[in-house]
Amino acid sequence: MAWFARNKQEPVVEEPVEEPRLPEAPALDAAGLRSVADHTSYLLSLVEPLRPFGMSLLDAWDQVVCEDIDSMINVPPNSTAKVEGYAVRAADLLDEDGHLAEPLEVVEADVERLPSGAAVVVAPGDVLPRGANAVLPATFGSLADGRIRLIEKVAAGEYVRAAGEHLKVGTRLLSEGEILDDRSIGLLAGSGLDKVMVRPRPRVVVVSSGDNLVDPGMGVEHGQATDANSFMIAAAAKAAGATVFRVAVHSNDRAEILQTITDQLIRADLVISTSGGKREDYETVADVMQEIGLVDTVNVAMSPGRTQTFGLVGEDRVPMLMLPGNPVSAYVSFQAFARPLIRQLMGAPTTHRAVRAIASHSMRSMIGQLHLLRGRVTSEGSVRQVEAVSMPHALGELAESNALIVLDERVEQVRAGEAVKVWLLDED
């Protein structure tokens, strides 16, 4: 018999560790495509606005206010004279019988408080001394030997711009969600505020890759091309409100691209990848994204820019968007998806400013697909007209355009003279 009996151990059942994954994506249509609206909503659902903090007024320009802001002072802060004359107490102008009172003594303007039966000479805009509640216009009295003989009387508050007449303490100035423009900054400064709670500008890192690319200003050898996409997209990100960093790898080496992207995550709220347009450029970056993050690659019912890749990469799950290599596809994809992501990070409205314009010629699209044509909008009075811009030089076509013409999934043709929706690119 055993000295000690062993307890029978139950077998340890290890729970399967579920691999992290992105939330379920929207369903595809019969053609295996995701709608632009569904894709945009899906991406926005994966990105939270940045945390707000207090910022000085000038640094907070063009950023989203994250609190309701009320005036902390009266504007004007003191009662002032509207006309040239004398600051007086209205009650001192009449005697007990209701007749004009005896002449008032003129005292110095720096008097701490206006004595009874006295007056102070004032010009328009001068602050009234404490105790004064009216201004007697110069024509309502005559000055002689330091005293004012009354000709007319005034009531309390007459010819006075009262403290708080323009703005009282506690008046709502700005509401949460508004964007701080130059006039708003003036309003807040004039109301005694030097800081405001806003969301910071998103830090966007544009990573350019492709072994055939060279930076502008460098010599272009056989088989090479100047890197234009990354500069264009970096400028577009700045225009959307971001602080932008551009980093060029100019290689297809997987390890080098992986290292570059990983190094940039510490200062990025959003990473945008651009390339030279070769298939291997795109595939290398896609492989890197798969290695370091959770990735969604899908064909979107949009032209141009059908293939879209998005991921949450690195330990902090930084959002990353990979743009197509063709300049037009890259720019259109930026406007359709990257710009809303930047605005989401800012806490600002994510939709484009859409207006109606009259088509100057016929335009065709394909049912079931959103078509974003490059266009030029002109105005004649209150009427906008738009024509499609099509040029062999893709960057020239974009430079000539000031709008994207939106032909949605239900539109097959727009005839000349019909109204069409456009996204204005040069104004918010």
CSV table of C-alpha atoms in Angstrom, one decimal:
chain,number,residue,atom,x,y,z
A,1,MET,CA,0.0,0.0,0.0
A,2,ALA,CA,1.3,3.4,-1.0
A,3,TRP,CA,2.4,5.7,1.9
A,4,PHE,CA,0.7,8.6,0.2
A,5,ALA,CA,-2.2,8.6,-2.1
A,6,ARG,CA,-2.0,10.9,-5.1
A,7,ASN,CA,-4.9,13.2,-6.0
A,8,LYS,CA,-6.2,12.5,-9.4
A,9,GLN,CA,-5.6,15.5,-11.5
A,10,GLU,CA,-8.2,16.6,-14.0
A,11,PRO,CA,-6.8,17.2,-17.5
A,12,VAL,CA,-6.2,20.9,-18.3
A,13,VAL,CA,-8.3,22.0,-21.2
A,14,GLU,CA,-6.7,25.1,-22.8
A,15,GLU,CA,-9.2,27.6,-24.1
A,16,PRO,CA,-8.5,28.4,-27.8
A,17,VAL,CA,-7.0,31.9,-28.0
A,18,GLU,CA,-9.0,33.9,-30.5
A,19,GLU,CA,-6.9,35.8,-33.0
A,20,PRO,CA,-7.7,39.6,-33.0
A,21,ARG,CA,-9.6,40.6,-36.0
A,22,LEU,CA,-11.4,43.6,-37.4
A,23,PRO,CA,-15.1,44.0,-36.8
A,24,GLU,CA,-17.4,42.3,-39.3
A,25,ALA,CA,-17.3,44.2,-42.6
A,26,PRO,CA,-20.4,45.3,-44.6
A,27,ALA,CA,-21.8,42.8,-47.0
A,28,LEU,CA,-20.9,42.8,-50.6
A,29,ASP,CA,-23.3,43.2,-53.5
A,30,ALA,CA,-24.0,40.6,-56.1
A,31,ALA,CA,-20.9,41.7,-58.1
A,32,GLY,CA,-18.7,41.2,-55.0
A,33,LEU,CA,-18.3,45.0,-54.4
A,34,ARG,CA,-18.8,47.1,-51.3
A,35,SER,CA,-20.6,50.3,-51.7
A,36,VAL,CA,-18.7,53.6,-51.2
A,37,ALA,CA,-21.1,54.6,-48.4
A,38,ASP,CA,-20.7,51.3,-46.6
A,39,HIS,CA,-16.9,51.4,-46.9
A,40,THR,CA,-16.7,55.0,-45.7
A,41,SER,CA,-19.0,54.2,-42.7
A,42,TYR,CA,-16.9,51.0,-41.9
A,43,LEU,CA,-13.6,52.9,-41.9
A,44,LEU,CA,-15.0,55.7,-39.8
A,45,SER,CA,-16.4,53.2,-37.3
A,46,LEU,CA,-12.8,52.0,-36.7
A,47,VAL,CA,-11.3,55.4,-35.9
A,48,GLU,CA,-12.0,57.5,-32.8
A,49,PRO,CA,-11.6,61.3,-32.6
A,50,LEU,CA,-8.4,62.4,-30.9
A,51,ARG,CA,-8.6,63.4,-27.2
A,52,PRO,CA,-9.0,67.1,-26.7
A,53,PHE,CA,-6.8,69.3,-24.6
A,54,GLY,CA,-6.4,73.0,-23.8
A,55,MET,CA,-4.6,75.1,-26.4
A,56,SER,CA,-3.7,78.7,-26.9
A,57,LEU,CA,-6.0,80.6,-29.2
A,58,LEU,CA,-3.6,81.0,-32.2
A,59,ASP,CA,-2.5,77.4,-32.0
A,60,ALA,CA,-6.1,76.3,-31.9
A,61,TRP,CA,-7.0,78.0,-35.2
A,62,ASP,CA,-9.0,75.8,-37.6
A,63,GLN,CA,-9.6,73.1,-35.0
A,64,VAL,CA,-12.7,71.7,-33.5
A,65,VAL,CA,-14.0,73.2,-30.2
A,66,CYS,CA,-14.7,70.5,-27.6
A,67,GLU,CA,-16.7,72.5,-25.1
A,68,ASP,CA,-19.4,75.1,-24.9
A,69,ILE,CA,-17.7,78.5,-24.4
A,70,ASP,CA,-19.3,81.4,-22.6
A,71,SER,CA,-18.1,84.9,-22.2
A,72,MET,CA,-16.1,85.5,-19.0
A,73,ILE,CA,-16.4,89.3,-19.1
A,74,ASN,CA,-18.8,92.1,-20.1
A,75,VAL,CA,-18.2,93.7,-23.5
A,76,PRO,CA,-17.6,96.5,-23.2
A,77,PRO,CA,-16.2,95.8,-19.7
A,78,ASN,CA,-17.0,99.4,-18.6
A,79,SER,CA,-19.8,101.9,-19.4
A,80,THR,CA,-18.5,104.5,-21.9
A,81,ALA,CA,-19.6,107.8,-23.3
A,82,LYS,CA,-21.4,107.8,-26.7
A,83,VAL,CA,-20.9,111.5,-27.2
A,84,GLU,CA,-18.7,114.4,-26.2
A,85,GLY,CA,-19.9,116.0,-23.0
A,86,TYR,CA,-20.0,115.4,-19.3
A,87,ALA,CA,-20.3,112.3,-17.2
A,88,VAL,CA,-23.0,113.0,-14.6
A,89,ARG,CA,-25.4,111.5,-12.1
A,90,ALA,CA,-28.9,111.9,-13.7
A,91,ALA,CA,-30.4,112.6,-10.3
A,92,ASP,CA,-28.1,115.6,-9.9
A,93,LEU,CA,-29.6,117.5,-12.8
A,94,LEU,CA,-32.9,118.3,-11.2
A,95,ASP,CA,-33.7,120.0,-7.9
A,96,GLU,CA,-36.4,119.0,-5.4
A,97,ASP,CA,-39.0,121.0,-7.4
A,98,GLY,CA,-38.1,119.3,-10.7
A,99,HIS,CA,-36.3,122.3,-12.1
A,100,LEU,CA,-32.8,122.3,-13.6
A,101,ALA,CA,-30.3,122.1,-10.7
A,102,GLU,CA,-27.6,124.6,-9.9
A,103,PRO,CA,-24.4,124.4,-12.0
A,104,LEU,CA,-22.3,121.3,-11.5
A,105,GLU,CA,-18.7,121.4,-10.5
A,106,VAL,CA,-16.2,119.9,-13.0
A,107,VAL,CA,-13.8,117.5,-11.3
A,108,GLU,CA,-10.7,115.6,-12.6
A,109,ALA,CA,-11.3,112.5,-14.7
A,110,ASP,CA,-9.2,110.3,-12.4
A,111,VAL,CA,-11.6,110.7,-9.6
A,112,GLU,CA,-12.2,107.4,-7.8
A,113,ARG,CA,-16.0,108.0,-7.6
A,114,LEU,CA,-18.0,110.8,-9.0
A,115,PRO,CA,-19.1,113.1,-6.1
A,116,SER,CA,-22.7,114.3,-5.8
A,117,GLY,CA,-23.3,117.5,-7.8
A,118,ALA,CA,-20.1,117.0,-9.9
A,119,ALA,CA,-19.3,116.2,-13.6
A,120,VAL,CA,-16.3,114.9,-15.5
A,121,VAL,CA,-15.5,116.0,-19.0
A,122,VAL,CA,-15.6,113.0,-21.4
A,123,ALA,CA,-15.1,112.3,-25.1
A,124,PRO,CA,-16.8,109.5,-27.1
A,125,GLY,CA,-15.5,106.1,-25.9
A,126,ASP,CA,-14.2,107.4,-22.6
A,127,VAL,CA,-14.9,105.2,-19.6
A,128,LEU,CA,-17.4,106.8,-17.1
A,129,PRO,CA,-16.2,107.2,-13.5
A,130,ARG,CA,-17.9,105.1,-10.9
A,131,GLY,CA,-21.1,106.7,-9.8
A,132,ALA,CA,-21.9,108.3,-13.2
A,133,ASN,CA,-24.9,106.9,-15.0
A,134,ALA,CA,-25.5,109.4,-17.9
A,135,VAL,CA,-23.7,111.6,-20.3
A,136,LEU,CA,-24.8,115.2,-20.7
A,137,PRO,CA,-24.0,116.3,-24.2
A,138,ALA,CA,-21.7,119.4,-24.5
A,139,THR,CA,-24.6,121.3,-26.1
A,140,PHE,CA,-26.9,120.6,-23.1
A,141,GLY,CA,-24.7,122.8,-20.8
A,142,SER,CA,-22.3,125.8,-20.8
A,143,LEU,CA,-18.9,125.6,-19.1
A,144,ALA,CA,-17.6,128.7,-17.2
A,145,ASP,CA,-15.2,129.0,-14.3
A,146,GLY,CA,-15.0,125.3,-13.8
A,147,ARG,CA,-18.8,124.8,-13.5
A,148,ILE,CA,-21.5,123.6,-15.9
A,149,ARG,CA,-24.7,125.6,-16.2
A,150,LEU,CA,-27.5,123.2,-17.2
A,151,ILE,CA,-29.5,123.9,-20.4
A,152,GLU,CA,-31.1,120.5,-20.8
A,153,LYS,CA,-31.4,117.4,-18.6
A,154,VAL,CA,-30.8,113.7,-19.5
A,155,ALA,CA,-32.2,110.5,-17.9
A,156,ALA,CA,-30.1,107.7,-16.4
A,157,GLY,CA,-28.5,105.6,-19.2
A,158,GLU,CA,-28.8,108.3,-21.9
A,159,TYR,CA,-25.8,108.7,-24.2
A,160,VAL,CA,-24.1,105.8,-22.4
A,161,ARG,CA,-22.9,102.6,-23.9
A,162,ALA,CA,-23.5,100.4,-20.9
A,163,ALA,CA,-21.1,97.7,-19.7
A,164,GLY,CA,-22.2,94.4,-21.2
A,165,GLU,CA,-24.3,96.1,-23.8
A,166,HIS,CA,-22.6,94.1,-26.6
A,167,LEU,CA,-22.0,91.0,-24.6
A,168,LYS,CA,-22.8,90.0,-21.1
A,169,VAL,CA,-20.9,87.6,-18.8
A,170,GLY,CA,-22.2,84.1,-19.4
A,171,THR,CA,-23.4,84.7,-23.0
A,172,ARG,CA,-22.8,81.7,-25.2
A,173,LEU,CA,-20.0,82.4,-27.7
A,174,LEU,CA,-19.2,79.0,-29.4
A,175,SER,CA,-20.7,75.6,-29.0
A,176,GLU,CA,-19.0,72.2,-29.0
A,177,GLY,CA,-18.3,70.9,-32.5
A,178,GLU,CA,-17.8,74.3,-34.1
A,179,ILE,CA,-14.5,75.0,-36.0
A,180,LEU,CA,-12.4,77.9,-34.6
A,181,ASP,CA,-11.8,80.4,-37.5
A,182,ASP,CA,-10.1,83.7,-37.4
A,183,ARG,CA,-13.2,85.7,-36.4
A,184,SER,CA,-14.0,83.2,-33.6
A,185,ILE,CA,-10.5,83.7,-32.3
A,186,GLY,CA,-11.1,87.5,-32.2
A,187,LEU,CA,-14.4,86.9,-30.4
A,188,LEU,CA,-12.8,84.7,-27.8
A,189,ALA,CA,-9.9,87.0,-27.2
A,190,GLY,CA,-12.2,90.0,-26.9
A,191,SER,CA,-14.2,88.0,-24.3
A,192,GLY,CA,-11.2,87.5,-22.0
A,193,LEU,CA,-10.3,83.9,-23.1
A,194,ASP,CA,-6.7,83.0,-23.9
A,195,LYS,CA,-7.1,79.2,-24.2
A,196,VAL,CA,-9.7,76.8,-25.6
A,197,MET,CA,-10.3,73.1,-25.4
A,198,VAL,CA,-9.9,71.6,-28.9
A,199,ARG,CA,-8.8,68.4,-30.6
A,200,PRO,CA,-5.3,68.6,-31.9
A,201,ARG,CA,-4.5,68.4,-35.5
A,202,PRO,CA,-4.1,64.7,-36.6
A,203,ARG,CA,-0.5,63.7,-37.3
A,204,VAL,CA,-0.5,62.1,-40.8
A,205,VAL,CA,2.6,60.3,-42.0
A,206,VAL,CA,2.7,59.8,-45.8
A,207,VAL,CA,5.0,56.9,-46.6
A,208,SER,CA,6.2,56.7,-50.2
A,209,SER,CA,7.6,53.5,-51.6
A,210,GLY,CA,8.6,52.1,-55.0
A,211,ASP,CA,12.1,51.3,-56.3
A,212,ASN,CA,11.6,53.3,-59.5
A,213,LEU,CA,10.8,56.6,-57.8
A,214,VAL,CA,13.1,59.6,-57.1
A,215,ASP,CA,12.4,62.8,-55.3
A,216,PRO,CA,11.7,66.0,-57.3
A,217,GLY,CA,15.0,67.8,-58.0
A,218,MET,CA,16.9,64.5,-58.5
A,219,GLY,CA,18.1,63.3,-61.8
A,220,VAL,CA,15.7,60.9,-63.5
A,221,GLU,CA,17.4,57.9,-65.1
A,222,HIS,CA,16.0,55.3,-67.5
A,223,GLY,CA,13.1,53.5,-65.9
A,224,GLN,CA,12.6,56.0,-63.1
A,225,ALA,CA,9.9,58.5,-62.4
A,226,THR,CA,9.6,61.5,-60.2
A,227,ASP,CA,7.6,60.9,-57.0
A,228,ALA,CA,4.6,63.2,-57.3
A,229,ASN,CA,1.9,61.2,-55.5
A,230,SER,CA,3.3,61.5,-52.0
A,231,PHE,CA,3.7,65.2,-52.4
A,232,MET,CA,0.2,65.7,-53.7
A,233,ILE,CA,-1.3,63.5,-51.0
A,234,ALA,CA,0.7,65.2,-48.3
A,235,ALA,CA,-0.5,68.6,-49.5
A,236,ALA,CA,-4.1,67.3,-49.6
A,237,ALA,CA,-3.8,66.1,-46.0
A,238,LYS,CA,-2.6,69.5,-44.9
A,239,ALA,CA,-5.5,71.1,-46.7
A,240,ALA,CA,-7.8,68.7,-44.8
A,241,GLY,CA,-6.4,70.0,-41.5
A,242,ALA,CA,-3.6,67.6,-40.6
A,243,THR,CA,0.0,68.1,-39.5
A,244,VAL,CA,1.9,66.1,-42.2
A,245,PHE,CA,5.2,64.2,-42.3
A,246,ARG,CA,6.4,62.7,-45.6
A,247,VAL,CA,8.8,59.8,-45.6
A,248,ALA,CA,10.2,58.3,-48.7
A,249,VAL,CA,11.6,54.7,-48.9
A,250,HIS,CA,11.9,54.4,-52.6
A,251,SER,CA,12.5,50.7,-52.4
A,252,ASN,CA,10.6,47.5,-52.7
A,253,ASP,CA,12.6,45.9,-50.0
A,254,ARG,CA,10.0,44.4,-47.6
A,255,ALA,CA,12.2,44.7,-44.5
A,256,GLU,CA,13.1,48.3,-45.2
A,257,ILE,CA,9.4,49.2,-45.7
A,258,LEU,CA,8.4,47.3,-42.6
A,259,GLN,CA,11.1,49.2,-40.6
A,260,THR,CA,10.1,52.6,-42.0
A,261,ILE,CA,6.4,52.1,-41.2
A,262,THR,CA,7.1,50.8,-37.7
A,263,ASP,CA,9.4,53.7,-37.0
A,264,GLN,CA,6.7,56.2,-38.0
A,265,LEU,CA,3.9,54.8,-35.8
A,266,ILE,CA,5.2,56.6,-32.7
A,267,ARG,CA,4.3,60.0,-34.3
A,268,ALA,CA,1.3,59.0,-36.4
A,269,ASP,CA,-2.4,59.2,-35.9
A,270,LEU,CA,-2.9,58.0,-39.5
A,271,VAL,CA,-0.5,56.5,-42.0
A,272,ILE,CA,-1.1,56.9,-45.7
A,273,SER,CA,0.9,54.8,-48.2
A,274,THR,CA,1.6,56.0,-51.7
A,275,SER,CA,3.6,54.2,-54.4
A,276,GLY,CA,4.8,54.4,-58.0
A,277,GLY,CA,2.0,52.3,-59.5
A,278,LYS,CA,3.6,49.0,-60.1
A,279,ARG,CA,1.8,46.0,-58.8
A,280,GLU,CA,4.7,44.8,-56.7
A,281,ASP,CA,4.9,48.2,-54.9
A,282,TYR,CA,1.3,47.7,-53.8
A,283,GLU,CA,1.7,44.1,-52.8
A,284,THR,CA,4.8,44.7,-50.8
A,285,VAL,CA,3.1,47.3,-48.6
A,286,ALA,CA,0.0,45.1,-48.3
A,287,ASP,CA,2.2,42.2,-47.1
A,288,VAL,CA,3.8,44.5,-44.5
A,289,MET,CA,0.4,45.7,-43.3
A,290,GLN,CA,-0.8,42.1,-42.9
A,291,GLU,CA,2.3,41.3,-40.8
A,292,ILE,CA,1.9,44.1,-38.3
A,293,GLY,CA,-1.8,44.7,-38.2
A,294,LEU,CA,-5.4,43.8,-38.9
A,295,VAL,CA,-6.2,44.5,-42.6
A,296,ASP,CA,-9.3,44.9,-44.7
A,297,THR,CA,-8.8,44.7,-48.5
A,298,VAL,CA,-11.9,45.0,-50.7
A,299,ASN,CA,-13.1,46.0,-54.1
A,300,VAL,CA,-15.3,49.1,-53.8
A,301,ALA,CA,-18.0,50.0,-56.3
A,302,MET,CA,-16.2,53.2,-57.3
A,303,SER,CA,-14.3,54.4,-60.3
A,304,PRO,CA,-11.5,55.3,-60.2
A,305,GLY,CA,-10.0,53.6,-57.1
A,306,ARG,CA,-11.7,50.2,-57.0
A,307,THR,CA,-9.2,48.3,-54.8
A,308,GLN,CA,-8.9,49.7,-51.3
A,309,THR,CA,-6.8,48.5,-48.4
A,310,PHE,CA,-7.1,49.7,-44.8
A,311,GLY,CA,-5.6,48.4,-41.6
A,312,LEU,CA,-5.0,49.0,-37.9
A,313,VAL,CA,-1.3,48.5,-37.5
A,314,GLY,CA,1.2,48.2,-34.8
A,315,GLU,CA,0.6,47.6,-31.1
A,316,ASP,CA,-1.4,50.8,-30.8
A,317,ARG,CA,-3.5,49.9,-33.8
A,318,VAL,CA,-2.8,53.0,-35.8
A,319,PRO,CA,-5.1,53.4,-38.8
A,320,MET,CA,-3.3,53.0,-42.1
A,321,LEU,CA,-4.7,53.5,-45.6
A,322,MET,CA,-3.0,52.3,-48.8
A,323,LEU,CA,-3.8,54.4,-51.9
A,324,PRO,CA,-3.6,53.2,-55.5
A,325,GLY,CA,-0.5,54.0,-57.5
A,326,ASN,CA,-2.2,55.9,-60.3
A,327,PRO,CA,-2.3,59.6,-59.5
A,328,VAL,CA,-5.9,60.1,-60.3
A,329,SER,CA,-7.0,57.0,-58.4
A,330,ALA,CA,-4.8,58.0,-55.5
A,331,TYR,CA,-6.2,61.5,-55.3
A,332,VAL,CA,-9.9,60.4,-55.7
A,333,SER,CA,-9.4,57.7,-53.1
A,334,PHE,CA,-7.9,60.3,-50.7
A,335,GLN,CA,-10.9,62.5,-51.1
A,336,ALA,CA,-13.3,59.6,-50.8
A,337,PHE,CA,-11.7,57.9,-47.8
A,338,ALA,CA,-8.6,59.5,-46.3
A,339,ARG,CA,-10.1,63.0,-45.9
A,340,PRO,CA,-13.1,61.7,-43.9
A,341,LEU,CA,-10.7,59.8,-41.7
A,342,ILE,CA,-8.6,62.9,-41.0
A,343,ARG,CA,-11.8,64.9,-40.3
A,344,GLN,CA,-13.0,62.0,-38.0
A,345,LEU,CA,-9.8,62.3,-36.0
A,346,MET,CA,-10.3,66.0,-35.7
A,347,GLY,CA,-13.9,65.5,-34.6
A,348,ALA,CA,-15.0,67.6,-37.6
A,349,PRO,CA,-17.8,66.9,-40.1
A,350,THR,CA,-16.6,64.1,-42.4
A,351,THR,CA,-18.8,64.8,-45.4
A,352,HIS,CA,-17.7,66.9,-48.4
A,353,ARG,CA,-19.4,70.1,-49.2
A,354,ALA,CA,-21.7,69.0,-52.0
A,355,VAL,CA,-23.4,71.5,-54.3
A,356,ARG,CA,-25.4,71.3,-57.5
A,357,ALA,CA,-24.1,72.4,-60.8
A,358,ILE,CA,-25.4,72.4,-64.3
A,359,ALA,CA,-23.7,69.9,-66.6
A,360,SER,CA,-22.2,71.7,-69.7
A,361,HIS,CA,-22.2,68.4,-71.7
A,362,SER,CA,-23.4,64.8,-71.5
A,363,MET,CA,-21.7,62.4,-69.0
A,364,ARG,CA,-22.0,58.7,-68.7
A,365,SER,CA,-21.5,56.3,-65.9
A,366,MET,CA,-22.3,52.7,-65.0
A,367,ILE,CA,-25.3,51.6,-62.9
A,368,GLY,CA,-24.2,50.1,-59.6
A,369,GLN,CA,-20.9,52.1,-59.4
A,370,LEU,CA,-20.1,55.5,-58.0
A,371,HIS,CA,-18.1,57.4,-60.6
A,372,LEU,CA,-16.0,60.4,-59.5
A,373,LEU,CA,-15.2,62.5,-62.6
A,374,ARG,CA,-12.7,65.3,-62.4
A,375,GLY,CA,-14.5,68.6,-63.2
A,376,ARG,CA,-14.1,72.3,-63.4
A,377,VAL,CA,-16.9,74.4,-61.9
A,378,THR,CA,-17.5,78.0,-63.0
A,379,SER,CA,-20.1,80.4,-61.7
A,380,GLU,CA,-22.3,82.9,-63.6
A,381,GLY,CA,-24.0,84.9,-60.9
A,382,SER,CA,-25.7,82.4,-58.6
A,383,VAL,CA,-25.6,79.6,-61.2
A,384,ARG,CA,-22.8,77.0,-61.2
A,385,GLN,CA,-21.8,75.1,-64.3
A,386,VAL,CA,-19.5,72.1,-64.5
A,387,GLU,CA,-17.6,70.4,-67.2
A,388,ALA,CA,-15.6,67.2,-67.0
A,389,VAL,CA,-11.9,67.5,-67.3
A,390,SER,CA,-10.1,64.7,-69.2
A,391,MET,CA,-6.4,64.9,-70.2
A,392,PRO,CA,-3.7,62.4,-71.1
A,393,HIS,CA,-1.5,63.8,-68.3
A,394,ALA,CA,-3.1,62.6,-65.1
A,395,LEU,CA,-1.4,65.3,-62.9
A,396,GLY,CA,-2.4,68.0,-65.4
A,397,GLU,CA,-6.0,66.8,-65.3
A,398,LEU,CA,-6.0,67.0,-61.5
A,399,ALA,CA,-4.4,70.5,-61.6
A,400,GLU,CA,-7.0,71.7,-64.0
A,401,SER,CA,-9.9,70.4,-61.8
A,402,ASN,CA,-11.5,72.2,-58.9
A,403,ALA,CA,-14.2,69.7,-58.2
A,404,LEU,CA,-15.2,66.0,-58.4
A,405,ILE,CA,-18.4,65.3,-60.2
A,406,VAL,CA,-20.4,62.7,-58.3
A,407,LEU,CA,-22.3,60.2,-60.5
A,408,ASP,CA,-23.9,57.9,-58.0
A,409,GLU,CA,-24.8,54.2,-58.3
A,410,ARG,CA,-28.2,55.0,-59.8
A,411,VAL,CA,-27.0,57.3,-62.5
A,412,GLU,CA,-26.2,56.0,-66.0
A,413,GLN,CA,-26.2,59.3,-67.9
A,414,VAL,CA,-26.4,63.0,-67.2
A,415,ARG,CA,-27.4,65.1,-70.1
A,416,ALA,CA,-26.2,68.6,-70.9
A,417,GLY,CA,-28.3,71.1,-68.9
A,418,GLU,CA,-29.2,68.7,-66.1
A,419,ALA,CA,-28.1,69.3,-62.5
A,420,VAL,CA,-25.4,67.1,-61.1
A,421,LYS,CA,-23.8,66.8,-57.6
A,422,VAL,CA,-20.2,67.9,-57.2
A,423,TRP,CA,-17.7,68.0,-54.4
A,424,LEU,CA,-15.9,71.3,-54.4
A,425,LEU,CA,-12.1,70.9,-53.8
A,426,ASP,CA,-11.0,74.5,-53.4
A,427,GLU,CA,-13.4,75.6,-50.7
A,428,ASP,CA,-15.0,74.1,-47.5
